[in-house]
């Protein structure tokens, strides 16, 4: 008892101590408004620009292509609404996928109400978007393709380079929600032909409530937040200096030992997948077997329901997540699990475990051991296990 | 979000299992909604001597089944028919609003098992005249 294992890093991550140490200064002595002309203000401005450089470098963008926002949700909203509004004269058709985060899907639904037309692409059983369908969906009035880089539930990585190429050939803007991808993959926006990209700091050991939108130079995009002249007059509001500094620091730490970081997490992930497969019957790994995020494990356990599973795991000190209806607050299980073709009862019995580089092999083994017990207990209670 | 009583029943569910030679069996809910409850009863001289359940569902579904079986064990068939979902919710010290359907399911599972018992024994049970075992009671 008393053991705590956090394996819900796709939900959020622990803010690294080095990140906090940097941030604290901007609450204490360096509290100036970056728009102010005196030294205290300029100090804050410099800190923001340093962070901007780090974030830009990380995805091979230029500094003036990075705009800080309040997080992934705002970046997604801004990209979609901003492109839709600014390109009205060109057309009103948007292409996305059925497995996007709600920050994209609900924004698309909103745009549909405003008169835009949205195509929601299917995915295959591994969660990969149908490229043929994408090509066929493109019309003269298509103004935007928005496909997530990697999925938050099942970890599947999309063929972003291929999509970027298609978008470029057709002269259509391409946005990608890379909120989950930035911590797990090297991203080069130039090489991938990405016009807009959303990021969020709290998924990479940075603070919550801060993110960025990368906007390629020359992209037609309306403003989302109107007000002061911050962020080159593109995103109004006094900058969250300490959060921006924290975001920058988190990116720098990630960049510094990216390969080791990915290697370590991948090893833990594969150990976890193997442990579960070797010890529990009647299960299914959800998401792509190979092209998946280094930190993502998602299994369905037949005959049992996800919320019960989470609650029993919580009693063992394990934090995880599920795509069951009972945890989503709605009648249906996760739209992602339905889109990959899972039957309802299988989707209800899903468990997502997402790792960080603070997890250990010992923790992985502990989770496997507890999972065996908990799944057995719930199967004994289940009427479905004949 | 759950009361201590709910968690206690969830942690240690009472009356889990099957009764091989049950006198009445009821199964309600569906996989689509994520909750299925099956209740088995052993009934002698109109008294529920034994009751067991199996549930596929969330924490409150398991706790509701456990509580429902506890509330009717040793009771007469006529008393058990009167078990309401409200009584289950109250005994659990409350359920979150979105989980009240689980208690409805527990009530229906009990009624369904009693209905099965009545059918098999050609009995008319007061309170079950209008009961339809196939009705989808799973509103959210
Ligand atoms: C793929 C994806 N997009 C967007 C978001 C929203 O990001 P934020 O929490 O920073 O608003 C998340 C976080 O849950 C996500 O996983
Ligand atoms: Zn339900």
mmCIF file of N, CA and C in Angstrom, chain A residues 16 24 56 93 101 121 140 144 152 156 189-190 211 226-227 230 243 253 265 270 280 297 308 331:
data_model
loop_
_atom_site.group_PDB
_atom_site.id
_atom_site.type_symbol
_atom_site.label_atom_id
_atom_site.label_comp_id
_atom_site.label_asym_id
_atom_site.label_seq_id
_atom_site.Cartn_x
_atom_site.Cartn_y
_atom_site.Cartn_z
ATOM 1 N N UNK A 16 8.255 19.546 -14.624
ATOM 2 C CA UNK A 16 9.610 19.243 -14.149
ATOM 3 C C UNK A 16 10.098 20.342 -13.202
ATOM 4 N N UNK A 24 9.445 30.393 -11.552
ATOM 5 C CA UNK A 24 9.278 31.131 -10.295
ATOM 6 C C UNK A 24 9.851 32.543 -10.366
ATOM 7 N N UNK A 56 10.416 27.256 -31.673
ATOM 8 C CA UNK A 56 10.562 27.291 -33.135
ATOM 9 C C UNK A 56 11.598 26.272 -33.604
ATOM 10 N N UNK A 93 -15.120 24.395 -47.564
ATOM 11 C CA UNK A 93 -15.051 22.957 -47.280
ATOM 12 C C UNK A 93 -13.788 22.616 -46.490
ATOM 13 N N UNK A 101 -9.326 15.029 -31.706
ATOM 14 C CA UNK A 101 -9.687 15.471 -30.359
ATOM 15 C C UNK A 101 -10.931 16.357 -30.441
ATOM 16 N N UNK A 121 -13.087 12.020 -42.339
ATOM 17 C CA UNK A 121 -12.513 10.827 -42.952
ATOM 18 C C UNK A 121 -12.563 9.629 -42.013
ATOM 19 N N UNK A 140 -12.995 21.674 -55.250
ATOM 20 C CA UNK A 140 -12.516 23.016 -55.609
ATOM 21 C C UNK A 140 -12.640 23.989 -54.445
ATOM 22 N N UNK A 144 -9.168 23.724 -46.230
ATOM 23 C CA UNK A 144 -8.323 23.262 -45.124
ATOM 24 C C UNK A 144 -8.425 21.751 -44.935
ATOM 25 N N UNK A 152 -4.507 10.833 -29.321
ATOM 26 C CA UNK A 152 -4.349 10.863 -27.871
ATOM 27 C C UNK A 152 -4.816 9.589 -27.180
ATOM 28 N N UNK A 156 -1.927 6.135 -32.419
ATOM 29 C CA UNK A 156 -1.599 5.945 -33.833
ATOM 30 C C UNK A 156 -1.046 7.225 -34.464
ATOM 31 N N UNK A 189 8.415 20.954 -39.577
ATOM 32 C CA UNK A 189 7.250 21.487 -40.297
ATOM 33 C C UNK A 189 7.558 21.797 -41.764
ATOM 34 N N UNK A 190 8.822 22.108 -42.054
ATOM 35 C CA UNK A 190 9.166 22.425 -43.440
ATOM 36 C C UNK A 190 9.162 21.155 -44.283
ATOM 37 N N UNK A 211 0.296 27.069 -24.656
ATOM 38 C CA UNK A 211 0.578 26.290 -25.858
ATOM 39 C C UNK A 211 1.010 27.226 -26.952
ATOM 40 N N UNK A 226 -8.986 39.284 -29.914
ATOM 41 C CA UNK A 226 -8.822 40.684 -30.317
ATOM 42 C C UNK A 226 -8.532 41.534 -29.089
ATOM 43 N N UNK A 227 -7.644 42.493 -29.241
ATOM 44 C CA UNK A 227 -7.286 43.343 -28.103
ATOM 45 C C UNK A 227 -5.980 44.051 -28.379
ATOM 46 N N UNK A 230 -0.119 42.343 -28.668
ATOM 47 C CA UNK A 230 0.826 41.273 -28.347
ATOM 48 C C UNK A 230 0.944 40.261 -29.497
ATOM 49 N N UNK A 243 4.401 31.137 -17.775
ATOM 50 C CA UNK A 243 4.012 29.913 -18.475
ATOM 51 C C UNK A 243 4.786 29.733 -19.772
ATOM 52 N N UNK A 253 14.522 21.042 -22.414
ATOM 53 C CA UNK A 253 14.897 19.789 -21.736
ATOM 54 C C UNK A 253 14.631 18.595 -22.657
ATOM 55 N N UNK A 265 11.368 5.485 -23.085
ATOM 56 C CA UNK A 265 9.915 5.315 -23.010
ATOM 57 C C UNK A 265 9.455 4.155 -23.892
ATOM 58 N N UNK A 270 7.105 -1.174 -24.568
ATOM 59 C CA UNK A 270 7.124 -2.527 -25.110
ATOM 60 C C UNK A 270 7.125 -3.574 -23.996
ATOM 61 N N UNK A 280 -2.434 -11.938 -19.671
ATOM 62 C CA UNK A 280 -3.887 -11.804 -19.665
ATOM 63 C C UNK A 280 -4.447 -12.255 -21.017
ATOM 64 N N UNK A 297 0.012 2.938 -24.578
ATOM 65 C CA UNK A 297 -0.459 1.555 -24.506
ATOM 66 C C UNK A 297 -1.974 1.617 -24.352
ATOM 67 N N UNK A 308 -14.882 0.497 -13.979
ATOM 68 C CA UNK A 308 -14.590 -0.406 -12.855
ATOM 69 C C UNK A 308 -13.103 -0.714 -12.795
ATOM 70 N N UNK A 331 -23.318 8.607 -23.274
ATOM 71 C CA UNK A 331 -23.828 7.250 -23.440
ATOM 72 C C UNK A 331 -22.852 6.361 -24.207
#
